[in-house]
PDB file of C-alpha atoms in Angstrom:
ATOM      1  CA  UNK S   1       0.124  -0.102   0.327  1.00  0.00           C
ATOM      2  CA  UNK S   2       1.664   3.157  -0.370  1.00  0.00           C
ATOM      3  CA  UNK S   3       1.334   6.205   1.349  1.00  0.00           C
ATOM      4  CA  UNK S   4      -0.747   9.059   2.121  1.00  0.00           C
ATOM      5  CA  UNK S   5      -0.212  11.835   0.023  1.00  0.00           C
ATOM      6  CA  UNK S   6       0.777  14.838   2.968  1.00  0.00           C
ATOM      7  CA  UNK S   7      -1.984  16.915   4.706  1.00  0.00           C
ATOM      8  CA  UNK S   8      -1.917  20.628   2.656  1.00  0.00           C
ATOM      9  CA  UNK S   9      -1.728  23.238   5.185  1.00  0.00           C
ATOM     10  CA  UNK S  10      -5.477  24.306   3.779  1.00  0.00           C
ATOM     11  CA  UNK S  11      -5.917  20.895   4.477  1.00  0.00           C
ATOM     12  CA  UNK S  12      -4.968  20.508   7.692  1.00  0.00           C
ATOM     13  CA  UNK S  13      -6.741  23.689   8.762  1.00  0.00           C
ATOM     14  CA  UNK S  14     -10.207  22.489   7.511  1.00  0.00           C
ATOM     15  CA  UNK S  15     -10.138  19.799   9.278  1.00  0.00           C
ATOM     16  CA  UNK S  16      -9.082  21.490  12.945  1.00  0.00           C
ATOM     17  CA  UNK S  17     -12.534  23.661  12.383  1.00  0.00           C
ATOM     18  CA  UNK S  18     -14.611  20.366  12.011  1.00  0.00           C
ATOM     19  CA  UNK S  19     -13.151  19.192  14.610  1.00  0.00           C
ATOM     20  CA  UNK S  20     -13.165  22.124  17.033  1.00  0.00           C
ATOM     21  CA  UNK S  21     -17.147  21.281  17.995  1.00  0.00           C
ATOM     22  CA  UNK S  22     -16.279  17.916  18.493  1.00  0.00           C
ATOM     23  CA  UNK S  23     -16.861  15.562  15.947  1.00  0.00           C
ATOM     24  CA  UNK S  24     -15.338  12.499  15.589  1.00  0.00           C
ATOM     25  CA  UNK S  25     -12.573  12.043  13.816  1.00  0.00           C
ATOM     26  CA  UNK S  26     -12.911   9.287  11.010  1.00  0.00           C
ATOM     27  CA  UNK S  27     -16.789  10.844  10.422  1.00  0.00           C
ATOM     28  CA  UNK S  28     -14.606  14.102   9.904  1.00  0.00           C
ATOM     29  CA  UNK S  29     -11.660  12.474   7.945  1.00  0.00           C
ATOM     30  CA  UNK S  30     -13.874  10.812   5.680  1.00  0.00           C
ATOM     31  CA  UNK S  31     -16.307  13.272   4.823  1.00  0.00           C
ATOM     32  CA  UNK S  32     -12.724  15.991   4.091  1.00  0.00           C
ATOM     33  CA  UNK S  33     -11.960  12.849   2.361  1.00  0.00           C
ATOM     34  CA  UNK S  34      -8.513  13.017   4.208  1.00  0.00           C
ATOM     35  CA  UNK S  35      -6.688   9.849   5.029  1.00  0.00           C
ATOM     36  CA  UNK S  36      -5.741   8.412   8.739  1.00  0.00           C
ATOM     37  CA  UNK S  37      -2.464   7.647   7.862  1.00  0.00           C
ATOM     38  CA  UNK S  38      -1.639  11.936   6.934  1.00  0.00           C
ATOM     39  CA  UNK S  39      -3.036  13.669   9.689  1.00  0.00           C
ATOM     40  CA  UNK S  40      -1.033  11.052  12.496  1.00  0.00           C
ATOM     41  CA  UNK S  41       1.752  12.032   9.616  1.00  0.00           C
ATOM     42  CA  UNK S  42       1.195  15.712   9.857  1.00  0.00           C
ATOM     43  CA  UNK S  43       0.187  16.093  13.909  1.00  0.00           C
ATOM     44  CA  UNK S  44       4.141  15.007  14.407  1.00  0.00           C
ATOM     45  CA  UNK S  45       4.928  18.792  13.419  1.00  0.00           C
ATOM     46  CA  UNK S  46       1.873  20.605  13.202  1.00  0.00           C
ATOM     47  CA  UNK S  47       1.253  21.466  17.092  1.00  0.00           C
ATOM     48  CA  UNK S  48      -2.500  23.006  15.863  1.00  0.00           C
ATOM     49  CA  UNK S  49      -3.417  19.291  14.587  1.00  0.00           C
ATOM     50  CA  UNK S  50      -1.781  17.379  17.750  1.00  0.00           C
ATOM     51  CA  UNK S  51      -4.792  20.196  20.431  1.00  0.00           C
ATOM     52  CA  UNK S  52      -7.170  20.085  17.902  1.00  0.00           C
ATOM     53  CA  UNK S  53      -6.885  15.972  18.049  1.00  0.00           C
ATOM     54  CA  UNK S  54      -7.111  15.629  21.554  1.00  0.00           C
ATOM     55  CA  UNK S  55     -10.114  17.433  22.290  1.00  0.00           C
ATOM     56  CA  UNK S  56      -8.832  20.917  21.907  1.00  0.00           C
ATOM     57  CA  UNK S  57      -9.993  24.421  20.468  1.00  0.00           C
ATOM     58  CA  UNK S  58      -5.906  24.881  19.203  1.00  0.00           C
ATOM     59  CA  UNK S  59      -6.671  28.686  19.468  1.00  0.00           C
ATOM     60  CA  UNK S  60      -7.805  29.558  22.590  1.00  0.00           C
ATOM     61  CA  UNK S  61      -5.118  31.405  24.738  1.00  0.00           C
ATOM     62  CA  UNK S  62      -4.672  29.057  27.183  1.00  0.00           C
ATOM     63  CA  UNK S  63      -3.447  26.641  24.401  1.00  0.00           C
ATOM     64  CA  UNK S  64       0.051  29.471  23.608  1.00  0.00           C
ATOM     65  CA  UNK S  65       0.769  28.452  28.188  1.00  0.00           C
ATOM     66  CA  UNK S  66       0.232  24.410  27.385  1.00  0.00           C
ATOM     67  CA  UNK S  67       2.460  24.120  23.359  1.00  0.00           C
ATOM     68  CA  UNK S  68       5.571  26.646  25.786  1.00  0.00           C
ATOM     69  CA  UNK S  69       5.387  23.732  28.687  1.00  0.00           C
ATOM     70  CA  UNK S  70       5.652  21.035  25.921  1.00  0.00           C
ATOM     71  CA  UNK S  71       8.121  22.776  23.726  1.00  0.00           C
ATOM     72  CA  UNK S  72      10.495  22.683  27.347  1.00  0.00           C
ATOM     73  CA  UNK S  73       9.555  18.855  28.481  1.00  0.00           C
ATOM     74  CA  UNK S  74      10.560  18.393  24.825  1.00  0.00           C
ATOM     75  CA  UNK S  75      13.082  20.197  25.083  1.00  0.00           C
ATOM     76  CA  UNK S  76      14.431  19.638  28.559  1.00  0.00           C
ATOM     77  CA  UNK S  77      14.335  15.617  27.266  1.00  0.00           C
ATOM     78  CA  UNK S  78      16.694  16.663  24.533  1.00  0.00           C
ATOM     79  CA  UNK S  79      19.232  17.015  27.484  1.00  0.00           C
ATOM     80  CA  UNK S  80      18.848  20.952  27.185  1.00  0.00           C
ATOM     81  CA  UNK S  81      19.421  22.657  31.041  1.00  0.00           C
ATOM     82  CA  UNK S  82      16.309  24.715  31.501  1.00  0.00           C
ATOM     83  CA  UNK S  83      18.093  28.328  30.826  1.00  0.00           C
ATOM     84  CA  UNK S  84      18.895  27.508  27.354  1.00  0.00           C
ATOM     85  CA  UNK S  85      16.011  26.343  26.603  1.00  0.00           C
ATOM     86  CA  UNK S  86      14.075  29.394  28.292  1.00  0.00           C
ATOM     87  CA  UNK S  87      16.790  30.477  25.185  1.00  0.00           C
ATOM     88  CA  UNK S  88      15.140  28.750  22.848  1.00  0.00           C
ATOM     89  CA  UNK S  89      11.891  29.498  23.623  1.00  0.00           C
ATOM     90  CA  UNK S  90      12.105  33.197  23.847  1.00  0.00           C
ATOM     91  CA  UNK S  91      10.585  33.167  27.269  1.00  0.00           C
ATOM     92  CA  UNK S  92      11.184  34.037  31.469  1.00  0.00           C
ATOM     93  CA  UNK S  93      10.674  32.159  34.496  1.00  0.00           C
ATOM     94  CA  UNK S  94      10.111  29.033  33.405  1.00  0.00           C
ATOM     95  CA  UNK S  95      11.012  28.375  37.400  1.00  0.00           C
ATOM     96  CA  UNK S  96       7.648  30.187  38.112  1.00  0.00           C
ATOM     97  CA  UNK S  97       6.029  26.884  36.848  1.00  0.00           C
ATOM     98  CA  UNK S  98       8.219  24.584  38.154  1.00  0.00           C
ATOM     99  CA  UNK S  99       6.859  26.474  41.225  1.00  0.00           C
ATOM    100  CA  UNK S 100       3.414  27.285  40.468  1.00  0.00           C
ATOM    101  CA  UNK S 101       2.699  23.036  39.644  1.00  0.00           C
ATOM    102  CA  UNK S 102       3.820  20.638  41.431  1.00  0.00           C
ATOM    103  CA  UNK S 103       2.800  18.098  38.138  1.00  0.00           C
ATOM    104  CA  UNK S 104       5.144  20.427  35.808  1.00  0.00           C
ATOM    105  CA  UNK S 105       7.436  20.437  38.321  1.00  0.00           C
ATOM    106  CA  UNK S 106       8.101  16.781  38.023  1.00  0.00           C
ATOM    107  CA  UNK S 107       6.754  16.383  34.878  1.00  0.00           C
ATOM    108  CA  UNK S 108      10.697  18.508  34.220  1.00  0.00           C
ATOM    109  CA  UNK S 109      12.035  16.207  36.869  1.00  0.00           C
ATOM    110  CA  UNK S 110      10.754  13.067  35.374  1.00  0.00           C
ATOM    111  CA  UNK S 111      12.251  14.269  31.760  1.00  0.00           C
ATOM    112  CA  UNK S 112      15.728  15.888  33.205  1.00  0.00           C
ATOM    113  CA  UNK S 113      16.406  12.533  34.511  1.00  0.00           C
ATOM    114  CA  UNK S 114      15.771  10.021  31.507  1.00  0.00           C
ATOM    115  CA  UNK S 115      17.211  12.824  28.656  1.00  0.00           C
ATOM    116  CA  UNK S 116      21.097  12.306  27.290  1.00  0.00           C
ATOM    117  CA  UNK S 117      23.736  13.240  29.773  1.00  0.00           C
ATOM    118  CA  UNK S 118      25.039  16.324  27.975  1.00  0.00           C
ATOM    119  CA  UNK S 119      28.569  17.426  27.119  1.00  0.00           C
ATOM    120  CA  UNK S 120      30.089  20.169  28.881  1.00  0.00           C
ATOM    121  CA  UNK S 121      28.652  22.785  27.659  1.00  0.00           C
ATOM    122  CA  UNK S 122      30.540  26.613  28.103  1.00  0.00           C
ATOM    123  CA  UNK S 123      28.773  29.213  29.694  1.00  0.00           C
ATOM    124  CA  UNK S 124      28.241  32.714  28.106  1.00  0.00           C
ATOM    125  CA  UNK S 125      29.446  35.378  30.542  1.00  0.00           C
ATOM    126  CA  UNK S 126      28.733  38.822  30.407  1.00  0.00           C
ATOM    127  CA  UNK S 127      31.954  40.469  29.173  1.00  0.00           C
ATOM    128  CA  UNK S 128      31.978  44.332  28.301  1.00  0.00           C
ATOM    129  CA  UNK S 129      30.811  43.403  24.386  1.00  0.00           C
ATOM    130  CA  UNK S 130      28.235  41.718  25.096  1.00  0.00           C
ATOM    131  CA  UNK S 131      27.494  44.006  27.830  1.00  0.00           C
ATOM    132  CA  UNK S 132      27.378  46.535  25.146  1.00  0.00           C
ATOM    133  CA  UNK S 133      25.462  45.155  22.359  1.00  0.00           C
ATOM    134  CA  UNK S 134      22.503  43.980  25.062  1.00  0.00           C
ATOM    135  CA  UNK S 135      21.828  47.966  25.792  1.00  0.00           C
ATOM    136  CA  UNK S 136      22.060  47.823  21.411  1.00  0.00           C
ATOM    137  CA  UNK S 137      19.441  45.751  21.453  1.00  0.00           C
ATOM    138  CA  UNK S 138      17.544  47.280  24.093  1.00  0.00           C
ATOM    139  CA  UNK S 139      17.833  50.268  22.778  1.00  0.00           C
ATOM    140  CA  UNK S 140      15.364  49.594  20.090  1.00  0.00           C
ATOM    141  CA  UNK S 141      11.700  50.242  19.655  1.00  0.00           C
ATOM    142  CA  UNK S 142       9.707  47.619  21.154  1.00  0.00           C
ATOM    143  CA  UNK S 143      12.754  45.289  22.048  1.00  0.00           C
ATOM    144  CA  UNK S 144      11.864  43.615  25.738  1.00  0.00           C
ATOM    145  CA  UNK S 145      14.540  42.580  27.900  1.00  0.00           C
ATOM    146  CA  UNK S 146      14.208  38.349  26.586  1.00  0.00           C
ATOM    147  CA  UNK S 147      15.305  39.089  23.235  1.00  0.00           C
ATOM    148  CA  UNK S 148      17.962  41.926  24.150  1.00  0.00           C
ATOM    149  CA  UNK S 149      19.602  38.928  26.944  1.00  0.00           C
ATOM    150  CA  UNK S 150      18.463  36.186  23.499  1.00  0.00           C
ATOM    151  CA  UNK S 151      20.420  38.030  21.431  1.00  0.00           C
ATOM    152  CA  UNK S 152      24.061  37.731  23.143  1.00  0.00           C
ATOM    153  CA  UNK S 153      22.928  33.927  24.503  1.00  0.00           C
ATOM    154  CA  UNK S 154      22.202  34.923  28.061  1.00  0.00           C
ATOM    155  CA  UNK S 155      18.795  33.990  29.709  1.00  0.00           C
ATOM    156  CA  UNK S 156      16.715  37.517  30.828  1.00  0.00           C
ATOM    157  CA  UNK S 157      17.264  35.925  34.428  1.00  0.00           C
ATOM    158  CA  UNK S 158      21.044  37.077  34.240  1.00  0.00           C
ATOM    159  CA  UNK S 159      20.432  40.220  33.163  1.00  0.00           C
ATOM    160  CA  UNK S 160      17.930  40.804  35.807  1.00  0.00           C
ATOM    161  CA  UNK S 161      20.614  39.209  38.492  1.00  0.00           C
ATOM    162  CA  UNK S 162      23.275  41.275  37.158  1.00  0.00           C
ATOM    163  CA  UNK S 163      20.738  44.509  37.363  1.00  0.00           C
ATOM    164  CA  UNK S 164      20.758  44.105  40.826  1.00  0.00           C
ATOM    165  CA  UNK S 165      24.571  43.640  42.021  1.00  0.00           C
ATOM    166  CA  UNK S 166      25.621  46.009  39.556  1.00  0.00           C
ATOM    167  CA  UNK S 167      23.659  49.997  39.947  1.00  0.00           C
ATOM    168  CA  UNK S 168      25.667  51.053  36.386  1.00  0.00           C
ATOM    169  CA  UNK S 169      24.733  48.743  34.576  1.00  0.00           C
ATOM    170  CA  UNK S 170      21.669  48.985  36.073  1.00  0.00           C
ATOM    171  CA  UNK S 171      21.256  52.450  35.452  1.00  0.00           C
ATOM    172  CA  UNK S 172      22.281  51.805  31.348  1.00  0.00           C
ATOM    173  CA  UNK S 173      20.171  49.113  31.189  1.00  0.00           C
ATOM    174  CA  UNK S 174      16.895  52.399  32.008  1.00  0.00           C
ATOM    175  CA  UNK S 175      18.202  54.393  30.342  1.00  0.00           C
ATOM    176  CA  UNK S 176      18.377  52.150  27.011  1.00  0.00           C
ATOM    177  CA  UNK S 177      14.588  51.650  27.375  1.00  0.00           C
ATOM    178  CA  UNK S 178      13.883  55.476  28.502  1.00  0.00           C
ATOM    179  CA  UNK S 179      15.576  55.542  24.527  1.00  0.00           C
ATOM    180  CA  UNK S 180      13.846  53.314  23.101  1.00  0.00           C
ATOM    181  CA  UNK S 181      10.704  54.684  24.224  1.00  0.00           C
ATOM    182  CA  UNK S 182      11.622  58.218  23.140  1.00  0.00           C
ATOM    183  CA  UNK S 183      12.554  56.585  19.539  1.00  0.00           C
ATOM    184  CA  UNK S 184       8.500  55.017  20.134  1.00  0.00           C
ATOM    185  CA  UNK S 185       6.324  57.678  20.695  1.00  0.00           C
ATOM    186  CA  UNK S 186       3.455  55.392  19.963  1.00  0.00           C
ATOM    187  CA  UNK S 187       4.143  53.599  22.687  1.00  0.00           C
ATOM    188  CA  UNK S 188       3.924  50.522  20.350  1.00  0.00           C
ATOM    189  CA  UNK S 189       6.560  48.417  22.283  1.00  0.00           C
ATOM    190  CA  UNK S 190       5.974  45.706  23.385  1.00  0.00           C
ATOM    191  CA  UNK S 191       7.330  45.778  27.570  1.00  0.00           C
ATOM    192  CA  UNK S 192       8.332  41.865  29.499  1.00  0.00           C
ATOM    193  CA  UNK S 193       6.158  43.279  31.807  1.00  0.00           C
ATOM    194  CA  UNK S 194       3.203  43.078  29.124  1.00  0.00           C
ATOM    195  CA  UNK S 195       4.360  40.005  28.087  1.00  0.00           C
ATOM    196  CA  UNK S 196       4.466  38.309  31.124  1.00  0.00           C
ATOM    197  CA  UNK S 197       8.129  38.585  31.922  1.00  0.00           C
ATOM    198  CA  UNK S 198       8.791  41.391  34.064  1.00  0.00           C
ATOM    199  CA  UNK S 199      11.922  40.460  36.699  1.00  0.00           C
ATOM    200  CA  UNK S 200      11.100  37.911  39.262  1.00  0.00           C
TER     201      UNK S 200
END
């Protein structure tokens, strides 16, 4: 038997729409002329479809948080440290997820314990050159601390730790953010606080 043709984006979106009110997958796939093997293949990489197959609406806001948690666990399972996982996902404060959700904390511990041992990963230090680049990034309108930190390869937690112990650095950060605000008088740029990523 030959493999089915892969689902197109249009087919996947139509299937999600049909599944949203709770339709049975077999019936929906038959009505749309979709082979179930193609659905399984697409769901390997299509998070929205996977969520729809789990019986939930992938477009509600709550699913974004669930997706980030799932992606975070996947990266831990691949052997990445929590800080690198945060950088890859562009998030901050995954530790708060652990503190607020004991079940998620247990999942993180279990996944980390089952992941392959990592090699020696070099710590990226906040050299004067990286600090200058961070401040330059932060002075751009709409740039968050998370994004500016990711641009130099460190977590926002490392930035806030440095800010807490270095008054000159804290002032330079404030100056960079003020410069960005003045360059964007409309106030359209996203802030870390709006994203729920303010310092702990």
